[in-house]
Coordinates of C-alpha atoms and ligand atoms in Angstrom, one line a residue:
X1 CA 0.0 0.0 0.1
X2 CA 1.2 3.5 -0.9
X3 CA 1.4 5.9 2.0
X4 CA 1.7 9.3 0.6
X5 CA -0.6 8.7 -2.4
X6 CA -4.3 8.4 -2.1
X7 CA -5.6 4.9 -2.3
X8 CA -7.1 4.1 -5.6
X9 CA -10.8 4.2 -4.2
X10 CA -11.9 7.5 -5.7
X11 CA -9.1 9.3 -4.0
X12 CA -10.3 8.9 -0.6
X13 CA -8.2 9.4 2.4
X14 CA -6.9 6.1 3.9
X15 CA -9.2 4.9 6.8
X16 CA -7.4 3.6 9.8
X17 CA -9.7 1.6 12.0
X18 CA -9.4 1.8 15.7
X19 CA -9.0 -1.3 17.8
X20 CA -8.5 -0.7 21.3
X21 CA -7.3 -3.4 23.4
X22 CA -7.4 -1.7 26.8
X23 CA -10.1 -2.3 29.4
X24 CA -10.6 1.7 29.9
X25 CA -10.9 3.0 26.5
X26 CA -13.7 5.6 26.6
X27 CA -15.9 4.3 23.7
X28 CA -15.5 0.5 23.1
X29 CA -13.6 -0.4 26.2
X30 CA -13.4 -3.8 27.4
X31 CA -15.2 -5.1 24.4
X32 CA -12.3 -6.1 22.2
X33 CA -9.7 -7.6 24.4
X34 CA -10.6 -11.4 23.9
X35 CA -9.4 -13.3 20.8
X36 CA -12.9 -13.8 19.4
X37 CA -13.7 -10.2 19.7
X38 CA -10.5 -8.9 18.1
X39 CA -10.8 -11.2 15.3
X40 CA -14.4 -10.3 14.7
X41 CA -13.7 -6.6 14.8
X42 CA -10.6 -7.1 12.4
X43 CA -12.7 -9.0 10.0
X44 CA -15.5 -6.3 10.1
X45 CA -12.9 -3.6 9.3
X46 CA -11.3 -5.4 6.5
X47 CA -14.6 -6.4 5.0
X48 CA -15.9 -2.9 5.1
X49 CA -12.7 -1.5 3.5
X50 CA -10.5 -0.2 6.2
X51 CA -6.9 0.4 4.8
X52 CA -5.1 -0.4 8.1
X53 CA -5.8 -1.1 11.8
X54 CA -4.5 0.8 14.7
X55 CA -4.1 -1.1 17.9
X56 CA -3.8 0.6 21.1
X57 CA -2.8 -1.0 24.4
X58 CA -2.8 2.0 26.7
X59 CA -5.6 4.5 26.7
X60 CA -4.3 8.0 26.2
X61 CA -7.8 9.7 26.8
X62 CA -7.6 12.4 29.3
X63 CA -7.1 11.0 32.9
X64 CA -6.3 7.4 31.8
X65 CA -4.0 5.4 33.8
X66 CA -0.4 4.6 32.6
X67 CA 0.4 0.8 32.0
X68 CA 3.6 -0.9 32.3
X69 CA 5.5 -2.0 29.2
X70 CA 4.8 -5.7 30.1
X71 CA 1.0 -5.1 30.3
X72 CA 0.8 -3.2 27.1
X73 CA 2.9 -5.9 25.3
X74 CA 0.6 -8.5 26.8
X75 CA -2.3 -6.7 25.3
X76 CA -0.9 -5.8 22.0
X77 CA 1.3 -8.6 20.9
X78 CA -1.6 -11.3 20.9
X79 CA -3.8 -8.7 19.1
X80 CA -1.2 -8.4 16.4
X81 CA -1.4 -12.2 15.9
X82 CA -5.2 -12.3 16.1
X83 CA -5.5 -9.6 13.4
X84 CA -3.2 -11.3 11.1
X85 CA -5.4 -14.5 11.5
X86 CA -8.4 -12.3 10.4
X87 CA -7.0 -10.3 7.6
X88 CA -4.0 -9.0 5.8
X89 CA -4.6 -5.2 6.8
X90 CA -1.3 -3.4 7.7
X91 CA -1.1 -2.9 11.4
X92 CA -0.4 0.4 13.2
X93 CA 0.5 0.4 17.0
X94 CA -0.5 3.5 19.1
X95 CA 2.2 3.6 21.5
X96 CA 4.7 6.2 22.9
X97 CA 7.0 3.5 24.7
X98 CA 10.3 2.7 23.0
X99 CA 10.4 -0.8 24.6
X100 CA 6.9 -1.5 23.0
X101 CA 8.1 -0.2 19.6
X102 CA 11.0 -2.4 19.6
X103 CA 8.9 -5.5 20.3
X104 CA 6.3 -4.8 17.7
X105 CA 8.9 -3.9 15.1
X106 CA 10.4 -7.2 15.5
X107 CA 7.1 -8.5 14.5
X108 CA 6.8 -6.5 11.4
X109 CA 4.5 -3.7 12.3
X110 CA 3.5 -1.3 9.5
X111 CA 3.2 1.9 11.4
X112 CA 4.2 3.3 14.9
X113 CA 1.5 5.8 15.8
X114 CA 3.2 7.9 18.5
X115 CA 0.9 10.5 20.4
X116 CA 4.5 11.6 21.9
X117 CA 6.1 12.1 18.5
X118 CA 9.1 9.9 19.1
X119 CA 10.2 12.1 22.1
X120 CA 10.7 9.1 24.4
X121 CA 14.6 8.2 24.9
X122 CA 15.9 5.9 22.2
X123 CA 12.6 6.2 20.1
X124 CA 14.2 8.1 17.2
X125 CA 17.4 6.0 17.0
X126 CA 15.2 2.8 17.1
X127 CA 12.9 4.0 14.4
X128 CA 15.9 5.1 12.1
X129 CA 17.0 1.4 12.1
X130 CA 13.6 0.3 10.5
X131 CA 11.7 0.9 7.4
X132 CA 8.5 1.7 9.0
X133 CA 5.8 4.3 8.9
X134 CA 5.5 6.6 11.7
X135 CA 2.8 9.1 12.8
X136 CA 4.2 12.3 14.9
X137 CA 1.4 13.6 16.9
X138 CA 1.3 17.0 18.7
X139 CA 0.0 17.1 22.3
X140 CA 0.5 19.6 25.1
X141 CA 1.1 17.9 28.6
X142 CA 0.4 14.4 29.5
X143 CA -2.8 12.3 29.1
X144 CA -3.0 12.5 33.1
X145 CA -3.0 16.2 33.2
X146 CA -3.4 17.7 29.6
X147 CA -7.1 18.8 29.8
X148 CA -6.5 20.7 33.2
X149 CA -5.6 24.1 31.5
X150 CA -4.4 23.9 27.9
X151 CA -3.0 27.2 26.7
X152 CA -1.5 28.6 23.7
X153 CA -0.6 32.1 22.3
X154 CA -1.4 30.7 18.8
X155 CA -2.5 27.1 18.7
X156 CA -2.0 26.6 14.9
X157 CA 1.5 28.2 14.8
X158 CA 2.6 26.3 18.0
X159 CA 1.4 23.0 16.8
X160 CA 3.0 23.7 13.4
X161 CA 6.3 24.6 14.7
X162 CA 6.3 21.5 17.0
X163 CA 5.4 19.3 14.0
X164 CA 8.1 21.0 11.9
X165 CA 10.7 20.6 14.6
X166 CA 10.0 16.9 15.1
X167 CA 10.1 16.3 11.4
X168 CA 13.6 18.0 11.3
X169 CA 14.7 15.7 14.4
X170 CA 13.5 12.8 12.6
X171 CA 15.4 13.4 9.4
X172 CA 18.5 14.4 11.3
X173 CA 18.1 10.8 12.9
X174 CA 18.0 9.3 9.5
X175 CA 14.3 8.5 9.3
X176 CA 12.8 8.8 5.6
X177 CA 10.4 11.8 5.2
X178 CA 8.4 9.4 2.9
X179 CA 7.6 7.3 5.9
X180 CA 6.3 10.1 8.2
X181 CA 2.9 11.6 8.7
X182 CA 1.9 14.3 11.2
X183 CA -1.2 14.9 13.4
X184 CA -2.3 18.0 15.2
X185 CA -3.5 15.8 18.0
X186 CA -7.2 16.8 18.5
X187 CA -8.1 16.7 22.1
X188 CA -4.7 16.3 23.3
X189 CA -4.0 19.4 25.7
X190 CA -6.7 21.5 23.6
X191 CA -9.9 23.2 24.6
X192 CA -12.8 23.2 22.2
X193 CA -11.8 26.5 20.9
X194 CA -8.3 25.2 20.3
X195 CA -9.6 22.2 18.4
X196 CA -11.9 24.3 16.3
X197 CA -9.2 26.6 15.3
X198 CA -6.8 23.7 14.4
X199 CA -9.4 22.1 12.4
X200 CA -10.2 25.2 10.5
X201 CA -6.6 25.5 9.7
X202 CA -5.9 21.9 8.7
X203 CA -4.9 22.9 5.2
X204 CA -1.9 24.7 6.7
X205 CA -0.4 21.5 7.7
X206 CA 0.1 20.5 4.1
X207 CA 2.9 22.8 4.2
X208 CA 4.9 20.3 6.1
X209 CA 5.0 18.2 2.8
X210 CA 3.8 14.8 4.5
X211 CA 0.4 13.2 5.0
X212 CA -1.9 14.6 7.7
X213 CA -3.6 12.3 10.0
X214 CA -6.7 13.4 11.6
X215 CA -8.4 11.5 14.7
X216 CA -11.6 13.2 15.9
X217 CA -13.7 10.0 15.9
X218 CA -16.2 10.2 18.9
X219 CA -14.1 12.6 20.8
X220 CA -15.6 14.9 23.2
X221 CA -15.1 17.7 20.9
X222 CA -17.8 16.2 18.7
X223 CA -20.2 16.3 21.5
X224 CA -19.2 19.8 22.7
X225 CA -19.8 21.5 19.4
X226 CA -23.5 21.1 20.1
X227 CA -25.5 20.5 23.1
X228 CA -25.5 16.9 23.6
X229 CA -25.9 14.2 26.4
X230 CA -22.9 12.5 27.5
X231 CA -24.2 9.2 26.4
X232 CA -25.6 10.2 23.0
X233 CA -24.0 8.7 20.0
X234 CA -21.2 10.9 18.3
X235 CA -21.3 8.9 15.1
X236 CA -23.2 11.4 13.0
X237 CA -20.8 14.3 14.2
X238 CA -17.8 12.3 13.7
X239 CA -18.7 11.4 10.0
X240 CA -19.4 15.3 9.4
X241 CA -15.9 15.9 10.8
X242 CA -14.3 13.1 8.5
X243 CA -16.0 14.7 5.6
X244 CA -14.7 18.2 6.4
X245 CA -11.2 16.6 7.2
X246 CA -11.2 15.0 3.7
X247 CA -12.1 18.4 2.1
X248 CA -9.2 20.0 4.1
X249 CA -6.7 17.6 2.7
X250 CA -6.4 14.9 5.5
X251 CA -4.9 11.9 4.1
X252 CA -5.4 9.4 6.8
X253 CA -8.6 9.3 9.1
X254 CA -8.4 7.5 12.5
X255 CA -11.9 6.3 13.1
X256 CA -13.9 3.9 15.2
X257 CA -16.8 3.4 12.7
X258 CA -15.2 2.2 9.5
X259 CA -18.1 1.2 7.3
X260 CA -20.1 4.4 8.2
X261 CA -17.0 6.6 7.6
X262 CA -16.3 5.0 4.3
X263 CA -19.9 5.4 3.3
X264 CA -20.0 9.1 4.1
X265 CA -16.6 9.7 2.3
X266 CA -17.8 7.8 -0.8
X267 CA -21.0 9.6 -1.1
X268 CA -19.4 13.1 -0.4
X269 CA -16.7 12.3 -3.0
X270 CA -19.2 11.0 -5.6
X271 CA -21.2 14.2 -5.1
X272 CA -18.1 16.2 -5.9
X273 CA -16.2 16.6 -2.7
X274 CA -12.4 16.4 -3.4
X275 CA -9.6 15.7 -1.1
Ligands
7PJ1 C1 -5.3 9.9 18.5 C2 -4.3 8.9 18.6 C3 -5.3 10.9 17.5 C4 -3.3 9.7 16.6 C5 -5.8 8.5 20.2 C6 -9.0 8.6 21.2 C7 -7.8 8.8 22.0 N1 -3.4 8.6 17.7 N2 -4.6 8.0 19.4 N3 -4.2 10.9 16.8 N4 -6.2 9.6 19.6 N5 -2.4 9.6 15.7 O1 -9.2 7.9 20.3 O2 -10.0 9.3 21.6 O3 -6.0 11.8 17.5 S1 -6.5 7.8 21.6

């Protein structure tokens, strides 16, 4: 699969299906940890046209608990095997821990999706030794405290300059630019206003010359943009956001609801919306 290019399905963004193997994930927590449910989820994503599957073994939602390397590996490694039994989709691992990266790289992972943008000690050096995709995400603070008081002078400029700096560091360390995508990190140390400003300026991130990944699926900003009960489904709002992200040039969308997202993107595209 090409990374930088559109897939050949009507120039849609790549759709990355989220498969959490954590007991505390905010929206499908606890439902996908055993073998059968992982296989079922992966088969469903493959059948509905996902381009890759993102496995997360530690929740990074606001306030979530840190898990040990061993615990994270105990969740992620079997899930990789089960997904491979179920389908041949490329696998992304959502981790910021160098030790976890090392293990999954030895099992031939396709992408390292790092909410910490390879800032952990040894992460850059490790990734430089592998031909693997990587997603560099911006966040302010840590998942434990990041929503306490996010603050920026200019959120778009600050996120841009962080990502630019990380891209430079990656290239200095020997990573290939063609393997890297960037992500403004919606909801990671951002108020609703910050998220809205970033989304409004998504096109600006094209200047970084690598694919832009957007993850807003079911996030609290979707609910907060209109008055909504906490337990109400955020699916419709997430689909609207996916379409706008496509229009603003996002090349990878990280989503929970793969068939619904693809339906929305295909219809939007068939009716004249372009990436
Ligand atoms: C993101 C992520 C995101 C990338 C999570 C959640 C929280 N990785 N991992 N971008 N979010 N690259 O899904 O609500 O936005 S975990």
